[in-house]
C-alpha positions as protocol buffer text, in pm:
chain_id: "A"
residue {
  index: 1
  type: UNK
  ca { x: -9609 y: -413 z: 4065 }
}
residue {
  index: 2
  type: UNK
  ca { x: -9400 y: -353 z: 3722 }
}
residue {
  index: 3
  type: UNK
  ca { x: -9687 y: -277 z: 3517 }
}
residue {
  index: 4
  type: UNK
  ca { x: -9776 y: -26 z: 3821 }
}
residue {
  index: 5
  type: UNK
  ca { x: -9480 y: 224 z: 3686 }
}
residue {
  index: 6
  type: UNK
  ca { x: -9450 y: 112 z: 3389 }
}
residue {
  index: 7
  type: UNK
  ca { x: -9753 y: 263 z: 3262 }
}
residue {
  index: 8
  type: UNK
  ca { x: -9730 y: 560 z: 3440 }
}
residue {
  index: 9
  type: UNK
  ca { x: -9340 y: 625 z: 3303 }
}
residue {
  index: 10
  type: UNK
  ca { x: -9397 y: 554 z: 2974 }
}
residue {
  index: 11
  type: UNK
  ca { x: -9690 y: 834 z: 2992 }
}
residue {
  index: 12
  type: UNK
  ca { x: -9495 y: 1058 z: 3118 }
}
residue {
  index: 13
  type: UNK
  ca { x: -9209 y: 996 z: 2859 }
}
residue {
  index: 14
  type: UNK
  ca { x: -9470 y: 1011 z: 2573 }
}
residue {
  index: 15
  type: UNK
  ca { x: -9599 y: 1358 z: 2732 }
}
residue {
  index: 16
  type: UNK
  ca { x: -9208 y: 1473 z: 2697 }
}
residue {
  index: 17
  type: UNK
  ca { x: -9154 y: 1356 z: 2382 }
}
residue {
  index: 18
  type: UNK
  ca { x: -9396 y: 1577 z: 2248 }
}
residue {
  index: 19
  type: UNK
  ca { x: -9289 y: 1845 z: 2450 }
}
residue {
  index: 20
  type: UNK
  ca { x: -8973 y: 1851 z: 2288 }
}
residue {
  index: 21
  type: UNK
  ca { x: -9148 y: 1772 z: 1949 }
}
residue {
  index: 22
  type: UNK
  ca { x: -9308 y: 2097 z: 1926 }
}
residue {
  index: 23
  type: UNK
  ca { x: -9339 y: 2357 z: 1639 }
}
residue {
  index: 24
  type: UNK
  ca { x: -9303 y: 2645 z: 1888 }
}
residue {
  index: 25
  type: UNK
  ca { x: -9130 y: 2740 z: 2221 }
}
residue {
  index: 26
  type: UNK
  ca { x: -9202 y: 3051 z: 2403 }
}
residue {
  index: 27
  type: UNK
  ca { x: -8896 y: 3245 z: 2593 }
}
residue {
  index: 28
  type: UNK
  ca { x: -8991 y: 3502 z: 2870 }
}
residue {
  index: 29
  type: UNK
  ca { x: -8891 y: 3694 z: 3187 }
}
residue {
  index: 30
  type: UNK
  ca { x: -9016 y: 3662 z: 3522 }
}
residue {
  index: 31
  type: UNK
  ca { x: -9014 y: 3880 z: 3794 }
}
residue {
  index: 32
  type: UNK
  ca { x: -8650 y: 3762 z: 3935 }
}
residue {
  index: 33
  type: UNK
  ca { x: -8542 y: 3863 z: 3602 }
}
residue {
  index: 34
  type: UNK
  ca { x: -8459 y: 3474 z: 3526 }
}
residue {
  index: 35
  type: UNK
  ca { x: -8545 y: 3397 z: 3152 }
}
residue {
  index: 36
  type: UNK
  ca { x: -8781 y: 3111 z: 3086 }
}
residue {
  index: 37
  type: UNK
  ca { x: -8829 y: 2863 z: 2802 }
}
residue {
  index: 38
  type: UNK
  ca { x: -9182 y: 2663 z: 2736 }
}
residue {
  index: 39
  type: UNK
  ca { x: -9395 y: 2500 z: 2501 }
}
residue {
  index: 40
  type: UNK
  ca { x: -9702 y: 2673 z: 2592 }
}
residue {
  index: 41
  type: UNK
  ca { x: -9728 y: 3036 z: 2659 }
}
residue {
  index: 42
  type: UNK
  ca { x: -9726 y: 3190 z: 3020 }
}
residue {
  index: 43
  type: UNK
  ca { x: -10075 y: 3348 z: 3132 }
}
residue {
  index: 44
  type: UNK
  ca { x: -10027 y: 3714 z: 3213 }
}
residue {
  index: 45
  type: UNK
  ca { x: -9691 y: 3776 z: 3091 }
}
residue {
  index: 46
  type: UNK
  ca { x: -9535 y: 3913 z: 2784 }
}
residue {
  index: 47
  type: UNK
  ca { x: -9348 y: 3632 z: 2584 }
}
residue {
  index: 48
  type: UNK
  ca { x: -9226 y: 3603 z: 2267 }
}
residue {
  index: 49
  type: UNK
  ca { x: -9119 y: 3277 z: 1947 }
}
residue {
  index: 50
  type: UNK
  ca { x: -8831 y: 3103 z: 1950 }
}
residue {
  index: 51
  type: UNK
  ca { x: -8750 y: 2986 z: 1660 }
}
residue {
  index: 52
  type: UNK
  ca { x: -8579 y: 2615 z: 1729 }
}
residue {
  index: 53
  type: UNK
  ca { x: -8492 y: 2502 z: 1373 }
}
residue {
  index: 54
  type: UNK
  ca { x: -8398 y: 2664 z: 999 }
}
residue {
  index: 55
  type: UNK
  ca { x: -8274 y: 2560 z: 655 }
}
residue {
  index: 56
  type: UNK
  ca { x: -7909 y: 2587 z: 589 }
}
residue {
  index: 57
  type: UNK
  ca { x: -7821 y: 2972 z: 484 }
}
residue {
  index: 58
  type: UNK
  ca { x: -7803 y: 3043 z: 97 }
}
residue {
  index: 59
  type: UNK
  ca { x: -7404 y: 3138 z: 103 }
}
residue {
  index: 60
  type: UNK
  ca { x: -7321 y: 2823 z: 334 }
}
residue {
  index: 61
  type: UNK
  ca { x: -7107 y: 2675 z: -20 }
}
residue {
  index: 62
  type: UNK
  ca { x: -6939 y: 3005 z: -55 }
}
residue {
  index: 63
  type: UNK
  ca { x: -6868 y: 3020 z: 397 }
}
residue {
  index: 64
  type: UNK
  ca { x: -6726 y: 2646 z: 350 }
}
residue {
  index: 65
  type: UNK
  ca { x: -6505 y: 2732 z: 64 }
}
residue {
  index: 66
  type: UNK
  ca { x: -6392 y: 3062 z: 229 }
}
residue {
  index: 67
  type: UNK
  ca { x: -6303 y: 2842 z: 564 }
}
residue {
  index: 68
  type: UNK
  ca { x: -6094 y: 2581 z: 338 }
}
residue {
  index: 69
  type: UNK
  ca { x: -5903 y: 2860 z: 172 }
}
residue {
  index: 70
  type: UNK
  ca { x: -5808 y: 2959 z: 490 }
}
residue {
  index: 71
  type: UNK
  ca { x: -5740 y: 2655 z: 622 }
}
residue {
  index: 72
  type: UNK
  ca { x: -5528 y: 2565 z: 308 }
}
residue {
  index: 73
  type: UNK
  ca { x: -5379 y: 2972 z: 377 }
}
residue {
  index: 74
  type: UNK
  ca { x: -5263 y: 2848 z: 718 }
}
residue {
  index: 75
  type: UNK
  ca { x: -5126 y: 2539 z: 654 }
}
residue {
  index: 76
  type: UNK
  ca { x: -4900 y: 2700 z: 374 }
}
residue {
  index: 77
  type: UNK
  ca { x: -4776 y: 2960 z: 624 }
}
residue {
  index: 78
  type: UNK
  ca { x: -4703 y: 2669 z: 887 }
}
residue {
  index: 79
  type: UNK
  ca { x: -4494 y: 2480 z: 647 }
}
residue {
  index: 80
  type: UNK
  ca { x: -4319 y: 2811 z: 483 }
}
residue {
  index: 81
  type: UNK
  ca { x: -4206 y: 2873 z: 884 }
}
residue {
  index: 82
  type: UNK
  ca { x: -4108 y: 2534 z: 935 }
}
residue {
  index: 83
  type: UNK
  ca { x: -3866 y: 2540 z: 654 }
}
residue {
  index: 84
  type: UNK
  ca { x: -3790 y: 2907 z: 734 }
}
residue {
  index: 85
  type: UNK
  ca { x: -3664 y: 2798 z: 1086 }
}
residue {
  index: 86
  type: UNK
  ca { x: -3499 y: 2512 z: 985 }
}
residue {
  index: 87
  type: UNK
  ca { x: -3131 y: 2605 z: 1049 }
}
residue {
  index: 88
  type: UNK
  ca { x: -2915 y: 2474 z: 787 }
}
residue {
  index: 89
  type: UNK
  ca { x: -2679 y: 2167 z: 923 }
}
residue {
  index: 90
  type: UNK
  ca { x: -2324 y: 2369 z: 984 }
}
residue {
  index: 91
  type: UNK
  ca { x: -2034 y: 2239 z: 838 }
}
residue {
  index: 92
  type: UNK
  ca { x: -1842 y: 2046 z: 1116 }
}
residue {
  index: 93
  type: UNK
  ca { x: -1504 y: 2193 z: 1228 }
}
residue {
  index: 94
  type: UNK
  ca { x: -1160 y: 2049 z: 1008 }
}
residue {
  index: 95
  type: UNK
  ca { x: -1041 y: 1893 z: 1336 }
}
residue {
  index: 96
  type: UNK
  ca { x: -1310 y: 1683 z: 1389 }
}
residue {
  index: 97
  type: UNK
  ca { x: -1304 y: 1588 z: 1030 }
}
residue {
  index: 98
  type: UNK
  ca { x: -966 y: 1510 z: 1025 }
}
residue {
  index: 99
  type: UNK
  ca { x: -972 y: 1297 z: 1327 }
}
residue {
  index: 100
  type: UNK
  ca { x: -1239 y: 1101 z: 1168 }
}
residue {
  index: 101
  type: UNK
  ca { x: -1047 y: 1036 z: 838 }
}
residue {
  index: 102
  type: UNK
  ca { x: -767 y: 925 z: 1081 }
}
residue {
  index: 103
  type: UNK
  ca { x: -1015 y: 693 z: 1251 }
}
residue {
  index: 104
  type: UNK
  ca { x: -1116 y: 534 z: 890 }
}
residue {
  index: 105
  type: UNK
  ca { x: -742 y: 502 z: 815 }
}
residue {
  index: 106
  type: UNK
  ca { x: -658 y: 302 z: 1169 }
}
residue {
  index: 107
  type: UNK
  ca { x: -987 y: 78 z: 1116 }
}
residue {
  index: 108
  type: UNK
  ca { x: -932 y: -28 z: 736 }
}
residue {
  index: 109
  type: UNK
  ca { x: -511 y: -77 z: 773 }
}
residue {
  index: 110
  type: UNK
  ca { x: -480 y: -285 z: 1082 }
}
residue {
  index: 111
  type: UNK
  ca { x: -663 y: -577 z: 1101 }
}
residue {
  index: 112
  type: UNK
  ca { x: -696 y: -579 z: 1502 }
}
residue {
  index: 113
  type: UNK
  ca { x: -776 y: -248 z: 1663 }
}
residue {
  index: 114
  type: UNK
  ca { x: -788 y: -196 z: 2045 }
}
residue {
  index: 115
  type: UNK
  ca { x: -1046 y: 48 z: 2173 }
}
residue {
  index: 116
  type: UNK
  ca { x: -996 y: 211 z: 2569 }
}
residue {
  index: 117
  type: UNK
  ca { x: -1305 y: 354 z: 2704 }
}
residue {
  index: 118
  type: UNK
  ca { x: -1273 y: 633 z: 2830 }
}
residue {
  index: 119
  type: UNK
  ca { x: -1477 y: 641 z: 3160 }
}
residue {
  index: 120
  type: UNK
  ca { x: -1324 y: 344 z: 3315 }
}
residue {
  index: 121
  type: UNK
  ca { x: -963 y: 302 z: 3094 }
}
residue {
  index: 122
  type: UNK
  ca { x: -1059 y: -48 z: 3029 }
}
residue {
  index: 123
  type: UNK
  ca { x: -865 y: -183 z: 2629 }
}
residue {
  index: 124
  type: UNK
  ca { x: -1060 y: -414 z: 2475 }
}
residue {
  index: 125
  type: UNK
  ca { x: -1059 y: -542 z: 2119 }
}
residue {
  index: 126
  type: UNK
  ca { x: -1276 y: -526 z: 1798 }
}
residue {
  index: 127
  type: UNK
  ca { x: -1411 y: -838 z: 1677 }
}
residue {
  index: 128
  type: UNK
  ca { x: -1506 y: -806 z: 1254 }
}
residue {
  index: 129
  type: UNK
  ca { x: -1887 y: -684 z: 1350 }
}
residue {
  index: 130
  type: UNK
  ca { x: -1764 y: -438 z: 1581 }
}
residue {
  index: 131
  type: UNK
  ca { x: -1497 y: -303 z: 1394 }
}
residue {
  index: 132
  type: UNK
  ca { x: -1745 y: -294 z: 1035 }
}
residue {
  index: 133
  type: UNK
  ca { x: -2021 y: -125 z: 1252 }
}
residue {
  index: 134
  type: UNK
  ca { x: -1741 y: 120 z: 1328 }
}
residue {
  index: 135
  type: UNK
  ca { x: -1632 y: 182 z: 927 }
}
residue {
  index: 136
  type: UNK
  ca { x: -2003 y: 241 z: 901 }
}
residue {
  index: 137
  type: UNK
  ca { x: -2017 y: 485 z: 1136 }
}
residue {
  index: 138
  type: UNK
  ca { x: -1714 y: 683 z: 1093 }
}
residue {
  index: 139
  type: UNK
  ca { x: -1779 y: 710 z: 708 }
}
residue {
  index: 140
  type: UNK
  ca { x: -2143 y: 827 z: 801 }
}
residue {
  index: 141
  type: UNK
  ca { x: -1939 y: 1106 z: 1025 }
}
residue {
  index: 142
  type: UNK
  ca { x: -1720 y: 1171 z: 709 }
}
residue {
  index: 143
  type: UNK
  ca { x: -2043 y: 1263 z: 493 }
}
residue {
  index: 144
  type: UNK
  ca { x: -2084 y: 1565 z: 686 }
}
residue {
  index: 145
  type: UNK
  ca { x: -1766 y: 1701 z: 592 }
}
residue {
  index: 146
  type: UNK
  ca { x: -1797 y: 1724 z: 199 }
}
């Protein structure tokens, strides 16, 4: 029973194959005006070549070194805008830099520093990580204001 359609199937793929395989296909029109492709000619009608491969064009170098320029062109003018929209970090106001520098003060003189949030009210006290992670930050805050 297998060798039934398998004979038949791979005939019929070998007859596509070279279908697809040849030199010359033939475009035309029918009557519906719906356009046609073959291998073979139609009888009675008007048909004409298609050609379905070529060599590369003669100027493809100079097209692929025109599209790189380009590309290179673009990419130049992206990163000119990126740096041309870049706003420039503002100065932050005295106030806020002087309540930082008070901040840095508090921290290094006093040894024990209480902290109240100030969503809930709640005191609590620095241990040493806390309060260096703290330093670190405010004098990371401080940079800004040079």
């Amino acid at each position: 029973m297998m060798k039934r359609i398998t004979i038949p199937l791979a005939l019929g793929l070998l007859m596509a194959a070279t279908q697809v395989l040849a030199s010359t296909f033939y475009r035309w029109v029918d009557d519906n005006g719906v356009t046609h492709y073959s291998a073979t000619p139609p009888e009675g009608r008007a048909s004409e070549p298609v050609r379905t491969w070529g060599k590369p064009s003669s100027d493809q170098p100079q097209a692929l070194e025109a599209l790189e320029q380009r590309r290179e062109a673009r990419d130049e003018a992206r990163q000119e805008d990126a740096t041309a929209n870049t706003p420039a970090t503002p100065k932050p106001p005295e106030e806020y830099c002087a309540q930082h520098r008070e901040n840095l003060k508090v921290l290094n003189e006093r040894p024990v520093v209480r902290r109240t949030d100030p969503e809930t009210g709640e005191v609590t006290t620095l241990d040493a990580e806390q309060r260096e992670a703290m330093i670190q930050r405010t004098q990371d805050a401080l940079k800004a204001c040079s």
